[in-house]
Amino acid sequence: MGLPGSGKTTLAKKLQSFLDAAWFNADIVRKLARDWDFSEKGRIRQSERMKIYADFEKSNGRNVICDFVCPTNVTRESFNPDIIIWMNTIKKSEFDDTNKIFEPPQNSNFEISTWDDINHEDLAKRIIELDSLNN
């Protein structure tokens, strides 16, 4: 999770192959749903929609990556992820409405403030370790 432009999709794309995970990108899911509502209700609906996709894959034994802004505590509670990676790489996005409502997560498993083309490998290993401890 993180502001638009923070690198969520780029990181998710790199982690997906290391974790052999299903991957759901919020823009693609919104496009499939034909739902571009960014009101509070629309953002909660998107969070719930992402959860449905993730829960389906998880129930079939797959690891799942969902990359989306998930800007408020309410949307994060609605989604209820097992692991949160906070892309804290920018302080402001190009979308003022999102900047105004964005609440930094109180609890994240990993916070990325800077990253390069290879640190996703270390992050993937740490996620696997954390996941094995939780299961």
mmCIF file of N, CA and C in Angstrom, residues 11 14-20 83 85 110 118-133:
data_model
loop_
_atom_site.group_PDB
_atom_site.id
_atom_site.type_symbol
_atom_site.label_atom_id
_atom_site.label_comp_id
_atom_site.label_asym_id
_atom_site.label_seq_id
_atom_site.Cartn_x
_atom_site.Cartn_y
_atom_site.Cartn_z
ATOM 1 N N LEU A 11 7.000 -2.844 -7.543
ATOM 2 C CA LEU A 11 7.433 -3.815 -6.541
ATOM 3 C C LEU A 11 6.610 -5.094 -6.629
ATOM 4 N N LYS A 14 7.721 -7.373 -9.360
ATOM 5 C CA LYS A 14 8.983 -8.061 -9.053
ATOM 6 C C LYS A 14 8.781 -9.151 -8.002
ATOM 7 N N LEU A 15 7.949 -8.886 -7.004
ATOM 8 C CA LEU A 15 7.721 -9.871 -5.951
ATOM 9 C C LEU A 15 6.901 -11.066 -6.445
ATOM 10 N N GLN A 16 6.030 -10.828 -7.395
ATOM 11 C CA GLN A 16 5.108 -11.865 -7.858
ATOM 12 C C GLN A 16 5.836 -13.125 -8.302
ATOM 13 N N SER A 17 6.893 -12.997 -9.056
ATOM 14 C CA SER A 17 7.598 -14.197 -9.525
ATOM 15 C C SER A 17 8.365 -14.878 -8.391
ATOM 16 N N PHE A 18 8.927 -14.109 -7.466
ATOM 17 C CA PHE A 18 9.660 -14.694 -6.343
ATOM 18 C C PHE A 18 8.730 -15.458 -5.402
ATOM 19 N N LEU A 19 7.527 -14.965 -5.233
ATOM 20 C CA LEU A 19 6.581 -15.571 -4.302
ATOM 21 C C LEU A 19 5.616 -16.533 -4.988
ATOM 22 N N ASP A 20 5.721 -16.655 -6.310
ATOM 23 C CA ASP A 20 4.796 -17.489 -7.080
ATOM 24 C C ASP A 20 3.359 -17.203 -6.645
ATOM 25 N N ILE A 83 -0.224 -9.428 5.503
ATOM 26 C CA ILE A 83 1.047 -8.700 5.534
ATOM 27 C C ILE A 83 0.847 -7.369 4.824
ATOM 28 N N ILE A 85 2.910 -4.180 3.210
ATOM 29 C CA ILE A 85 4.150 -3.529 2.786
ATOM 30 C C ILE A 85 3.767 -2.090 2.476
ATOM 31 N N PHE A 110 6.379 -4.307 6.728
ATOM 32 C CA PHE A 110 7.571 -3.810 6.045
ATOM 33 C C PHE A 110 7.306 -2.398 5.564
ATOM 34 N N ILE A 118 17.291 -4.640 -6.839
ATOM 35 C CA ILE A 118 17.498 -5.979 -6.287
ATOM 36 C C ILE A 118 16.990 -6.168 -4.862
ATOM 37 N N ASN A 119 16.642 -5.113 -4.149
ATOM 38 C CA ASN A 119 16.244 -5.338 -2.758
ATOM 39 C C ASN A 119 14.895 -6.033 -2.619
ATOM 40 N N HIS A 120 14.156 -6.174 -3.703
ATOM 41 C CA HIS A 120 12.921 -6.945 -3.645
ATOM 42 C C HIS A 120 13.208 -8.425 -3.377
ATOM 43 N N GLU A 121 14.393 -8.898 -3.765
ATOM 44 C CA GLU A 121 14.754 -10.294 -3.500
ATOM 45 C C GLU A 121 14.866 -10.533 -1.992
ATOM 46 N N ASP A 122 15.524 -9.624 -1.290
ATOM 47 C CA ASP A 122 15.629 -9.726 0.166
ATOM 48 C C ASP A 122 14.253 -9.609 0.801
ATOM 49 N N LEU A 123 13.455 -8.699 0.318
ATOM 50 C CA LEU A 123 12.103 -8.516 0.848
ATOM 51 C C LEU A 123 11.283 -9.793 0.657
ATOM 52 N N ALA A 124 11.375 -10.431 -0.504
ATOM 53 C CA ALA A 124 10.641 -11.670 -0.759
ATOM 54 C C ALA A 124 11.057 -12.748 0.238
ATOM 55 N N LYS A 125 12.342 -12.865 0.503
ATOM 56 C CA LYS A 125 12.824 -13.862 1.475
ATOM 57 C C LYS A 125 12.274 -13.560 2.867
ATOM 58 N N ARG A 126 12.241 -12.297 3.243
ATOM 59 C CA ARG A 126 11.733 -11.918 4.562
ATOM 60 C C ARG A 126 10.223 -12.173 4.668
ATOM 61 N N ILE A 127 9.499 -11.972 3.569
ATOM 62 C CA ILE A 127 8.050 -12.246 3.547
ATOM 63 C C ILE A 127 7.807 -13.747 3.714
ATOM 64 N N ILE A 128 8.582 -14.560 3.015
ATOM 65 C CA ILE A 128 8.457 -16.014 3.125
ATOM 66 C C ILE A 128 8.737 -16.450 4.557
ATOM 67 N N GLU A 129 9.768 -15.896 5.171
ATOM 68 C CA GLU A 129 10.083 -16.225 6.572
ATOM 69 C C GLU A 129 8.941 -15.824 7.492
ATOM 70 N N LEU A 130 8.412 -14.626 7.317
ATOM 71 C CA LEU A 130 7.314 -14.157 8.156
ATOM 72 C C LEU A 130 6.085 -15.028 7.950
ATOM 73 N N ASP A 131 5.796 -15.375 6.710
ATOM 74 C CA ASP A 131 4.637 -16.209 6.410
ATOM 75 C C ASP A 131 4.779 -17.597 7.048
ATOM 76 N N SER A 132 5.967 -18.148 7.012
ATOM 77 C CA SER A 132 6.170 -19.481 7.601
ATOM 78 C C SER A 132 6.037 -19.427 9.131
ATOM 79 N N LEU A 133 6.388 -18.318 9.746
ATOM 80 C CA LEU A 133 6.216 -18.166 11.190
ATOM 81 C C LEU A 133 4.744 -18.060 11.574
#
